[in-house]
Tab-separated table of C-alpha atoms and ligand atoms in Angstrom:
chain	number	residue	atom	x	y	z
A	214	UNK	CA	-4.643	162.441	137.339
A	215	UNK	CA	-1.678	164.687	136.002
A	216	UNK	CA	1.447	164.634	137.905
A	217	UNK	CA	2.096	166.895	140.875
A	218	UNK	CA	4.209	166.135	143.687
A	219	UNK	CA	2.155	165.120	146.697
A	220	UNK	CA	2.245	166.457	150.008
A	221	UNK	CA	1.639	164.161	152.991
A	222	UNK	CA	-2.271	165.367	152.615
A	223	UNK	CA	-2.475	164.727	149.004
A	224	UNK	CA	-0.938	160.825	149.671
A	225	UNK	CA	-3.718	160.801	152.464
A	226	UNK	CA	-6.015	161.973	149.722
A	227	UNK	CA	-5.085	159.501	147.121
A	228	UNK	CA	-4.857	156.521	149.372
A	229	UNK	CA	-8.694	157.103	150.592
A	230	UNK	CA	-10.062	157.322	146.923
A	231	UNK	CA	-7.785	154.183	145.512
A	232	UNK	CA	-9.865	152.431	148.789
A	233	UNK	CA	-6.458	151.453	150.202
A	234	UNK	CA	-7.834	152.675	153.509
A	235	UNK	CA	-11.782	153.661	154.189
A	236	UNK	CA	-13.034	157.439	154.295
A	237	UNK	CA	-13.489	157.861	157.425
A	238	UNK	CA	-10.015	156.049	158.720
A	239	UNK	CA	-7.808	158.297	160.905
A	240	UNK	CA	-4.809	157.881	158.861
A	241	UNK	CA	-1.250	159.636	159.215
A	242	UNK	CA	0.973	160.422	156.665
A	243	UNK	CA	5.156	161.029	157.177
A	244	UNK	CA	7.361	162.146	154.298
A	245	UNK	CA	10.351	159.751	155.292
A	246	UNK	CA	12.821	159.756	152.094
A	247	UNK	CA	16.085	160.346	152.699
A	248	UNK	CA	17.598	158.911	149.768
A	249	UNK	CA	18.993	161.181	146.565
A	250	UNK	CA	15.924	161.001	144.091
A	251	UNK	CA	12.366	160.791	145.544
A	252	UNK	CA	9.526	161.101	147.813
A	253	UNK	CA	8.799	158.074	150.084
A	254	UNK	CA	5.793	158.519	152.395
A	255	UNK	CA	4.775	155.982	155.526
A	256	UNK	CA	0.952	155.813	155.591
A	257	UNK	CA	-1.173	154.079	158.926
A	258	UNK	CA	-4.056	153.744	159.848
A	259	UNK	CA	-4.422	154.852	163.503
A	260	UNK	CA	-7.317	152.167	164.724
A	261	UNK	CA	-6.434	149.131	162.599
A	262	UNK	CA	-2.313	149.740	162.113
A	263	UNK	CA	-2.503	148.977	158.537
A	264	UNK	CA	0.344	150.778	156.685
A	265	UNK	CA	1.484	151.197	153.633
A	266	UNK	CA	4.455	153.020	151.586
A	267	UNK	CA	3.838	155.389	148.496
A	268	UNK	CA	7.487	155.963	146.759
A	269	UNK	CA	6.768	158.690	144.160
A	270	UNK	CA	9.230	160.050	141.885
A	271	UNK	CA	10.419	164.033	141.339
A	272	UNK	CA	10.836	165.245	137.697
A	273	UNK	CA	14.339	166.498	139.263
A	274	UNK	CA	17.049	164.590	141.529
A	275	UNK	CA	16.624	165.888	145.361
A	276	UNK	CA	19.852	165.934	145.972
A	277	UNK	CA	20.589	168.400	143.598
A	278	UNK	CA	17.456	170.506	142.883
A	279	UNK	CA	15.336	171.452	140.205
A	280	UNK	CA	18.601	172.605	138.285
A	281	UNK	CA	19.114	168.110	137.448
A	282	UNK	CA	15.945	167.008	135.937
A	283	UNK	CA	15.267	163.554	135.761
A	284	UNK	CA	12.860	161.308	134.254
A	285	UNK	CA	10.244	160.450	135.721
A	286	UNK	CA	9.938	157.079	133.629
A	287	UNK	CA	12.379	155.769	136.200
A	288	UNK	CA	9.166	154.797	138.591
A	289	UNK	CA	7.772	152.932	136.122
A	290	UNK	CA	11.273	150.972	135.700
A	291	UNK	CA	11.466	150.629	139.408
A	292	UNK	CA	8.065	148.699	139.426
A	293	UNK	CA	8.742	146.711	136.513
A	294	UNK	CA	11.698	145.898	137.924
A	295	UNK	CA	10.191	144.794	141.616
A	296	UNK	CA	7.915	142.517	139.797
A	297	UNK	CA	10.341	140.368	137.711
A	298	UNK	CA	12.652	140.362	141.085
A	299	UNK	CA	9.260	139.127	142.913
A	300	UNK	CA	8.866	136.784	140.707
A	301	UNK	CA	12.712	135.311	140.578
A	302	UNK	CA	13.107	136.046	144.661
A	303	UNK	CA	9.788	135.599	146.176
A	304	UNK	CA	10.085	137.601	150.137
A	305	UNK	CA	13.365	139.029	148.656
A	306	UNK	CA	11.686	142.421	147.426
A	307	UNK	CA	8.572	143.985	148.924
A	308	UNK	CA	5.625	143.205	147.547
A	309	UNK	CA	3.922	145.887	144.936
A	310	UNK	CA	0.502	147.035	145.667
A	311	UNK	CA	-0.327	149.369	142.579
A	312	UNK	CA	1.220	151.135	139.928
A	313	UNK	CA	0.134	155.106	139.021
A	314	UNK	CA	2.697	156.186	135.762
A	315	UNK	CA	0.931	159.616	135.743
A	316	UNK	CA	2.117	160.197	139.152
A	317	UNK	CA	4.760	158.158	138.881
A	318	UNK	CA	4.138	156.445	141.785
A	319	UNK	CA	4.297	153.182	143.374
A	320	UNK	CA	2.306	151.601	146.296
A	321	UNK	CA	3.846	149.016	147.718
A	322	UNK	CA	4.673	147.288	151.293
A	323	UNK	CA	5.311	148.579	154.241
A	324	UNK	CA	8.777	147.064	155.691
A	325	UNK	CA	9.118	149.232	158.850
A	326	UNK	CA	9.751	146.381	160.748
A	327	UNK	CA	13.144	146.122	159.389
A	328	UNK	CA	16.010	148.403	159.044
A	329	UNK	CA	18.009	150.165	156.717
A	330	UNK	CA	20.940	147.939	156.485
A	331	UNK	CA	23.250	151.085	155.906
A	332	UNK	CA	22.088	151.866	159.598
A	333	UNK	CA	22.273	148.517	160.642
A	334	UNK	CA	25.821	148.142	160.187
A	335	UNK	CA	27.210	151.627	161.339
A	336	UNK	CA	25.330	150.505	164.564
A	337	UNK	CA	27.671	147.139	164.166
A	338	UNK	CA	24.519	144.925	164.050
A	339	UNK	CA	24.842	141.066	162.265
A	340	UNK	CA	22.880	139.864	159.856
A	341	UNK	CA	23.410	136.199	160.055
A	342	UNK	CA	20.760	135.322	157.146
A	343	UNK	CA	21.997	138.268	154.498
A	344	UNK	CA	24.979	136.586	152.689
A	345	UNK	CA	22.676	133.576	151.717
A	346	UNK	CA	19.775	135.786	151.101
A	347	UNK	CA	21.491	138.515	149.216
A	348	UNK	CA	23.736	135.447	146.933
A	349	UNK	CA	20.512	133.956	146.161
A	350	UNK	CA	18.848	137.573	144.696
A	351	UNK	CA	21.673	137.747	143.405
A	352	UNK	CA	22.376	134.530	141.355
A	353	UNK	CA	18.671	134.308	140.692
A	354	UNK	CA	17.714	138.022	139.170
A	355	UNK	CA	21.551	138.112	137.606
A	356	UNK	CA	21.077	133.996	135.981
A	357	UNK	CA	16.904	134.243	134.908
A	358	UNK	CA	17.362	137.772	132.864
A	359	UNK	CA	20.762	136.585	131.359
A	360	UNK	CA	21.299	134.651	127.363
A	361	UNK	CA	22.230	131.564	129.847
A	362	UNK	CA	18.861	131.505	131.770
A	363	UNK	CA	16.454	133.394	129.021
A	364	UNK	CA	15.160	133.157	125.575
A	365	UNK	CA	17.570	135.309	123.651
A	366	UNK	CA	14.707	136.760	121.986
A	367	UNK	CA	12.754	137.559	125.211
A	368	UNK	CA	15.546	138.820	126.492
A	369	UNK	CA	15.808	141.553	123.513
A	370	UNK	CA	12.789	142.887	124.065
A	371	UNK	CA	12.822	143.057	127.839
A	372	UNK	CA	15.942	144.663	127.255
A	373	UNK	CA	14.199	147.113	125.162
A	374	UNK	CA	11.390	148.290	128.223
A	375	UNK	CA	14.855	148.685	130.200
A	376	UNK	CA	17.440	150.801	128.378
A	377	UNK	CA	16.952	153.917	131.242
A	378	UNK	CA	19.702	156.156	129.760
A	379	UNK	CA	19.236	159.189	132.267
A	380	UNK	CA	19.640	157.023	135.336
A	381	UNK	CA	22.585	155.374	133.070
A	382	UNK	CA	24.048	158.766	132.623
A	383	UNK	CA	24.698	159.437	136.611
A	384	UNK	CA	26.434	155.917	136.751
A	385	UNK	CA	28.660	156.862	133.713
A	386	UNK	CA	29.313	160.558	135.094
A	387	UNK	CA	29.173	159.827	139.270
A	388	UNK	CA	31.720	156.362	139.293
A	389	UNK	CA	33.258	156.316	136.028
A	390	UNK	CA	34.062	159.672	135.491
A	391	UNK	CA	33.827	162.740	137.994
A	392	UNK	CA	35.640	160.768	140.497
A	393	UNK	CA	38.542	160.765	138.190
A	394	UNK	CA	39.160	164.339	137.195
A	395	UNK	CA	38.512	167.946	138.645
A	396	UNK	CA	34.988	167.767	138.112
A	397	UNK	CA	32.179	170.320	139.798
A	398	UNK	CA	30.133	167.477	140.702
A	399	UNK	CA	32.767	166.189	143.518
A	400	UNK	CA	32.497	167.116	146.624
A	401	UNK	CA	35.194	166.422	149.096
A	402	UNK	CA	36.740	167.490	152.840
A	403	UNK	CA	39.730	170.173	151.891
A	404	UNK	CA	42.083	167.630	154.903
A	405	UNK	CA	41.766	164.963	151.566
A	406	UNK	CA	42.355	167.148	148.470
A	407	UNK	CA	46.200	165.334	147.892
A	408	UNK	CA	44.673	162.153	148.025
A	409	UNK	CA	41.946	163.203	145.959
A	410	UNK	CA	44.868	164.883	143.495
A	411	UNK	CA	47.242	162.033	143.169
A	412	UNK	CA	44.359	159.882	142.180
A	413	UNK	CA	43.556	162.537	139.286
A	414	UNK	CA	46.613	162.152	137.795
A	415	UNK	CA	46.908	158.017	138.541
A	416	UNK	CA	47.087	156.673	134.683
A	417	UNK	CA	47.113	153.343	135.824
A	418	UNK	CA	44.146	153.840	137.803
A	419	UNK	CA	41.992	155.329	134.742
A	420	UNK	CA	43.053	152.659	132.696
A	421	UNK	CA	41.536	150.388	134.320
A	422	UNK	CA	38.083	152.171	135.251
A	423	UNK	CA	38.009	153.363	131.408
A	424	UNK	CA	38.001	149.239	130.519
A	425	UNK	CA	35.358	149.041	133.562
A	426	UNK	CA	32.980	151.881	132.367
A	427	UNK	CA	33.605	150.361	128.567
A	428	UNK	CA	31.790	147.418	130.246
A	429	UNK	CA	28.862	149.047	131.842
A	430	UNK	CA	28.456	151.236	128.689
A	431	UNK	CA	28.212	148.212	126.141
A	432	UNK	CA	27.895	144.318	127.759
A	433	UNK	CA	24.314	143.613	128.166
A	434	UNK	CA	24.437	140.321	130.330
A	435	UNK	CA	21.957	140.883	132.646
A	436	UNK	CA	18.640	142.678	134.139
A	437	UNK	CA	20.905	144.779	136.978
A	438	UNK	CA	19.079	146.480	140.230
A	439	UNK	CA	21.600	148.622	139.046
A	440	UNK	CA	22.361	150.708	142.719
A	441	UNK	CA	22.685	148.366	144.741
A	442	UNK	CA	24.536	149.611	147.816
A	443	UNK	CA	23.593	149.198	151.599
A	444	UNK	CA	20.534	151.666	151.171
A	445	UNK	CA	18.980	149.791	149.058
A	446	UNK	CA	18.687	147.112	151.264
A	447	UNK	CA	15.843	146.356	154.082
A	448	UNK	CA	16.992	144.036	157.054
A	449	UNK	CA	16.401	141.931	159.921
A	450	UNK	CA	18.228	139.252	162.012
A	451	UNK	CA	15.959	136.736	159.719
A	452	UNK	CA	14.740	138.744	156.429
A	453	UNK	CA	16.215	140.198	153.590
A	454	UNK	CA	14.587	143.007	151.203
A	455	UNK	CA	15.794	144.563	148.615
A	456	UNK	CA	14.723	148.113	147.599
A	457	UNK	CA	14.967	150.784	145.391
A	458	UNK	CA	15.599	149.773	141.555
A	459	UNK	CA	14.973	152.516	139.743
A	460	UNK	CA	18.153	152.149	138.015
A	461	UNK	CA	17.788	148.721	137.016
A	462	UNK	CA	18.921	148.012	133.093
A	463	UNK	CA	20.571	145.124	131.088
A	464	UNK	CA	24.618	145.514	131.911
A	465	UNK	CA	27.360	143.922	132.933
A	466	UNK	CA	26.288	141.435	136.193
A	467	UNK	CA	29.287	142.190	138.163
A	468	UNK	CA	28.485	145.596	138.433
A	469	UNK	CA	25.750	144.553	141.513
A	470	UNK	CA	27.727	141.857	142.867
A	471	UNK	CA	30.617	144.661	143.592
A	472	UNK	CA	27.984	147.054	144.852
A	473	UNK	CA	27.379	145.303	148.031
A	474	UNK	CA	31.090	143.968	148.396
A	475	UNK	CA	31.770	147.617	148.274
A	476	UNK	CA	29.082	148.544	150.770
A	477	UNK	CA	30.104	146.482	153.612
A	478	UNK	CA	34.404	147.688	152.919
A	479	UNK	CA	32.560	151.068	153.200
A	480	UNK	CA	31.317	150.561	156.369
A	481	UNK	CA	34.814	148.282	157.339
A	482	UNK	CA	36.759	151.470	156.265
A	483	UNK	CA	34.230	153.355	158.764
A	484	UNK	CA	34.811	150.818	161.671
A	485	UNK	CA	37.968	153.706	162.241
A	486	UNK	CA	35.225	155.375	164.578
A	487	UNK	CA	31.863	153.145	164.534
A	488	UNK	CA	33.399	150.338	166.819
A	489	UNK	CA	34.621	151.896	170.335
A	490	UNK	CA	37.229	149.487	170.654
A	491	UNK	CA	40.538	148.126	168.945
A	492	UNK	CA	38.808	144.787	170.030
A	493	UNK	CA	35.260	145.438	168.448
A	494	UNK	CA	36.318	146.879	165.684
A	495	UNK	CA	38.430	143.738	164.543
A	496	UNK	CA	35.602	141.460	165.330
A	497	UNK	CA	33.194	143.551	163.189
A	498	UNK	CA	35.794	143.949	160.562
A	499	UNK	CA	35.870	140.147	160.588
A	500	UNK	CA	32.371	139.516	160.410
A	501	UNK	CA	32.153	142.092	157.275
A	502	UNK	CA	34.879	140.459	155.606
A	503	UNK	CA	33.202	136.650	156.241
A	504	UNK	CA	30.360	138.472	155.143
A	505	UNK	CA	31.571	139.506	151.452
A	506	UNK	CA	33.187	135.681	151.471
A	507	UNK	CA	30.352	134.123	152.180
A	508	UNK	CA	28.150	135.945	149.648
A	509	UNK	CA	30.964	135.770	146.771
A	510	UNK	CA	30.980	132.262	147.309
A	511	UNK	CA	27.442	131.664	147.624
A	512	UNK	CA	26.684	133.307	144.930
A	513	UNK	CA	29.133	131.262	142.800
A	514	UNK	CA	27.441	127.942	144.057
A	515	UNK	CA	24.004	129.041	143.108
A	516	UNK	CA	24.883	130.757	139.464
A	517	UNK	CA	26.472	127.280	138.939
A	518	UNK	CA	23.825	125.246	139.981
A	519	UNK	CA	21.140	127.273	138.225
A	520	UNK	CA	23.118	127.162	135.087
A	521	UNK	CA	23.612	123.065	135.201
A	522	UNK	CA	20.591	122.748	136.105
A	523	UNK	CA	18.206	125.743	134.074
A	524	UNK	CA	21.285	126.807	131.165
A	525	UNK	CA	19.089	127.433	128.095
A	526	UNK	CA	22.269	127.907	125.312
A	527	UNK	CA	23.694	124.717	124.240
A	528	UNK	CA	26.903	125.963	123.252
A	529	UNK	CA	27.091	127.656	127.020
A	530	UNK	CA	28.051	124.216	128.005
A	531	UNK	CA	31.073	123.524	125.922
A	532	UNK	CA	33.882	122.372	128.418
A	533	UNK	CA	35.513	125.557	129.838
A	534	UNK	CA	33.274	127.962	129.246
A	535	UNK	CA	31.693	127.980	132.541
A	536	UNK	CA	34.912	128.503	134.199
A	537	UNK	CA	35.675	130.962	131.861
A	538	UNK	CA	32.807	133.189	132.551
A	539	UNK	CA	32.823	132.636	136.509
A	540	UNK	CA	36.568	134.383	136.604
A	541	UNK	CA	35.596	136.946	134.073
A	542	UNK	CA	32.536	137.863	137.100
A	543	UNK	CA	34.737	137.430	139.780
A	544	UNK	CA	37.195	140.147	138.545
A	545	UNK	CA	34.317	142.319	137.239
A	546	UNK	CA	32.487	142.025	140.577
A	547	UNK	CA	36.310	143.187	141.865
A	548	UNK	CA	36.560	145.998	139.771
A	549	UNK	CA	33.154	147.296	140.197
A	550	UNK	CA	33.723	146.723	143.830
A	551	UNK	CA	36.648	149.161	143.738
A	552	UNK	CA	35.137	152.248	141.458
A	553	UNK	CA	31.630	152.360	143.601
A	554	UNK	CA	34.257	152.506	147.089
A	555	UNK	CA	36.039	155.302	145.290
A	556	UNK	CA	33.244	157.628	144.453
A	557	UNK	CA	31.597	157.452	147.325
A	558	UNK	CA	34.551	159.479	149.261
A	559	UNK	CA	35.020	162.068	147.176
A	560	UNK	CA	32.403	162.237	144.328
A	561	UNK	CA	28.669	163.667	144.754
A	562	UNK	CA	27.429	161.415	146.940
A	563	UNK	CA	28.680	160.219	150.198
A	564	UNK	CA	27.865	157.550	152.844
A	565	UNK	CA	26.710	158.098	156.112
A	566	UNK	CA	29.270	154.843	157.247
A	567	UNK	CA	32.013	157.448	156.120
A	568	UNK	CA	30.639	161.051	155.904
A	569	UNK	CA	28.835	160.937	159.372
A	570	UNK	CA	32.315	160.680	161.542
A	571	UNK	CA	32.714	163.548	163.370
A	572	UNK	CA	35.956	164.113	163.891
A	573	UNK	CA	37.994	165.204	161.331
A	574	UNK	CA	41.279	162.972	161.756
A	575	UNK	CA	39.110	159.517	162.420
A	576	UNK	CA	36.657	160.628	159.203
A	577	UNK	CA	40.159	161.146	156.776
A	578	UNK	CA	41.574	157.787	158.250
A	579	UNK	CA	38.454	156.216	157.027
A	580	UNK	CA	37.878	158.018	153.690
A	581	UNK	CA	42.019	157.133	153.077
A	582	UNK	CA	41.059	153.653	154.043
A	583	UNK	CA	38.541	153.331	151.474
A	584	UNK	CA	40.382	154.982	148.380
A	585	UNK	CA	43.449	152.710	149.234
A	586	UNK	CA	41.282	149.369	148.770
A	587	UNK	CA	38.937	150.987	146.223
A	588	UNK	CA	42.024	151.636	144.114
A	589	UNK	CA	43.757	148.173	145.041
A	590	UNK	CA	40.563	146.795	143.832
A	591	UNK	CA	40.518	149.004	140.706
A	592	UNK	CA	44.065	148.082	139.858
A	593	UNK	CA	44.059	144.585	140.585
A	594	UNK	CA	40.341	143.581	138.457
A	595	UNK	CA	42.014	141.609	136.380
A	596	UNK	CA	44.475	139.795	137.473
A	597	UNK	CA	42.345	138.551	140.667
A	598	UNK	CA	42.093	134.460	140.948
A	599	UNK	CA	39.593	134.496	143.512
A	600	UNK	CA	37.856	136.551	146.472
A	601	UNK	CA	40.738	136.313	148.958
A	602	UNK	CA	42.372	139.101	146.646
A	603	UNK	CA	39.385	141.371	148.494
A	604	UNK	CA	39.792	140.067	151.808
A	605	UNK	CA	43.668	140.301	151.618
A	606	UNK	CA	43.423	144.076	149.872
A	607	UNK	CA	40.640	145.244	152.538
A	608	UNK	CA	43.416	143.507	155.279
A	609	UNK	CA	46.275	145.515	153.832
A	610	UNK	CA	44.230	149.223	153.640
A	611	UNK	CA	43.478	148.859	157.187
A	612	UNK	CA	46.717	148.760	158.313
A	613	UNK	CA	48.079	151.915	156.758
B	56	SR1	C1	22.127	162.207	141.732
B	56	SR1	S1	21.839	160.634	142.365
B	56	SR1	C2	23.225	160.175	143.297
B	56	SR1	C3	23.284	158.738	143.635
B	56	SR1	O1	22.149	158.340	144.362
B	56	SR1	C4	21.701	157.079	143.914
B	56	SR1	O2	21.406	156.223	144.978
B	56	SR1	C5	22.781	156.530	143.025
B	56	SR1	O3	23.757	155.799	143.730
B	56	SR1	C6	23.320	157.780	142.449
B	56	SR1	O4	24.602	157.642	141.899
B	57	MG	MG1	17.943	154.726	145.444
């Protein structure tokens, strides 16, 4: 079949003749995407209540229009992608039900039953299971695809089915570069432009997110999800699912660690209006910032033990080296942290945590709140000795 973008009948359509669901089924079809790039559509059958999802990429990015194509390769990425993290993380990801490339679609499991965690935590919910569950995708997916936990040759040529430059190129132009100069693609309130200004012309600042983007543009460590931020991620009380990686390719590992860190400051910097109360929004700040503790050291534990225990180089165990390696992470996941807070005030795209406050003087609080740690973070990469530099930073832009 050649590619056309389907319409809630046409997934209907497609769904009966793969046999997912017999002819005669009653089943209903909602268009529910509402992330940047694609179509995502929530089949179910009416008498039986079997559902599915069918994610199908645009040959343009929806948040822009037809004016930014895009590959449409990326869906095939995204599935490869689901199936090595399946395989690492078993119940981590949602399980993949078929594969089209023409359409550049993928079937796969139906996770209603859980929330976007973006949502979950602007509506101040806990997730008491996601700091071990998202430490353990994480040191898993990060460790396997890696020179320490791979074949070095495998890992060349899995690199090679991976190298997804267009997806790439809005990384390198959305967080390491637009945010960072007068650019057309930012988009930002008018009530933050000398904010926005003064970190234009902040030298110390690009210095250190030119050293960060000369990371993600060359160091090859690992198989990344590659956008891995808070709407990416499926939750419940007890389960853990991550979504979404269409930009998945072989770079630099602290690059997803920092994505979530830099998810839940977003939403800390958005406790200014989420929580009702002084009171509740300390206690949620505090839970957030346990949060990022608990997955930055959890993570640690498990990339440790997996490399003891699984390393594949010999000369990765030399005395040192391990030790070595961990603080390089830790500062990357720091630095990483702070450029994906940054661009998500003022560059293209927003978050609801932030964007989605009302009023005017509680929605600058926040977005100032979130530069000042996102630069803190920025500026302080590398000379960070562990995560309390995070917790201390995210205390300190709070109280401006
Ligand atoms: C044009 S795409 C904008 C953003 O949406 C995706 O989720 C990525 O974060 C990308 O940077
Ligand atoms: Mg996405």
């Amino acid at each position: 079949m050649t590619y056309h973008a389907f319409t809630e009948a046409d997934a209907i359509a497609y769904a009966k003749k793969k046999g997912l669901f017999p002819e005669a089924a009653q089943v209903d079809s909602r268009e529910i995407g509402d992330g940047n790039l694609n179509l995502v559509f929530h089949l179910t059958d009416r008498d039986t209540g079997k559902s599915v999802i069918f994610k199908q990429a645009l040959p343009y990015a929806k948040v822009v229009g037809e004016s930014w194509p895009l590959t449409l390769d990326r869906a095939r990425i995204e599935s490869e992608a689901l199936i090595i993290q399946g395989k690492l993380c078993p119940g981590l990801v949602p399980e993949v039900y078929a594969n089209e490339p023409e359409l550049a679609l993928t079937v796969m499991e139906d996770l209603s039953d859980h929330v976007i965690m973006r949502k979950g935590l602007i509506e101040r919910t806990h997730y008491p299971k996601f700091a071990d569950d998202i430490s353990t995708f994480l040191a898993r997916t990060l460790f396997f695809t890696s020179d320490l936990g791979m074949n070095q040759q495998d890992k060349k040529l899995q690199q090679g089915r991976f190298i997804n430059p267009e997806l790439c190129k809005i990384t390198e132009d959305l967080i390491f570069d637009d945010p960072y100069t007068d650019s057309p693609n930012n988009s930002f309130d008018e009530h933050l432009r000398a904010e926005v200004e003064a970190l234009w012309r902040d030298e110390q600042l690009h210095f250190e997110v030119a050293i960060l983007r000369e990371g993600f543009l060359t160091r090859t460590q690992a198989l990344l999800h590659g956008d891995l931020h808070t709407g990416s991620i499926f939750v419940k009380p007890d389960s853990t699912k991550v979504i979404d990686p269409e930009f998945a390719y072989y770079g630099p590992m602290g690059f997803d660690v920092g994505a979530v860190i830099a998810n839940l400051l977003l939403n800390y910097a958005g406790q200014e209006h989420w929580s009702r109360t002084a009171e509740e929004r300390a206690d949620y700040r505090a839970y957030l910032l346990e949060t990022i503790e608990q997955i930055w050291t959890g993570f640690e534990a498990k990339f440790r033990a997996l490399w003891n225990e699984h390393g594949v180089d010999r000369m990765s165990r030399t005395p040192g080296y391990q030790d070595y390696y961990m603080k390089r992470l830790l500062q990357d996941t720091i630095g990483y942290a702070g450029c994906k807070m940054i661009r998500r005030v003022h560059g293209l795209a927003h978050v609801a945590d932030i964007d989605r406050i009302e009023d005017p003087a509680v929605r600058k609080r926040a977005q100032v709140i979130a530069l000042t740690i996102g630069s803190a973070l920025v500026k302080g990469n590398r000379s960070a000795e562990s995560i309390r530099f995070v917790i201390d930073e995210a205390v300190k832009g709070a109280q401006q």
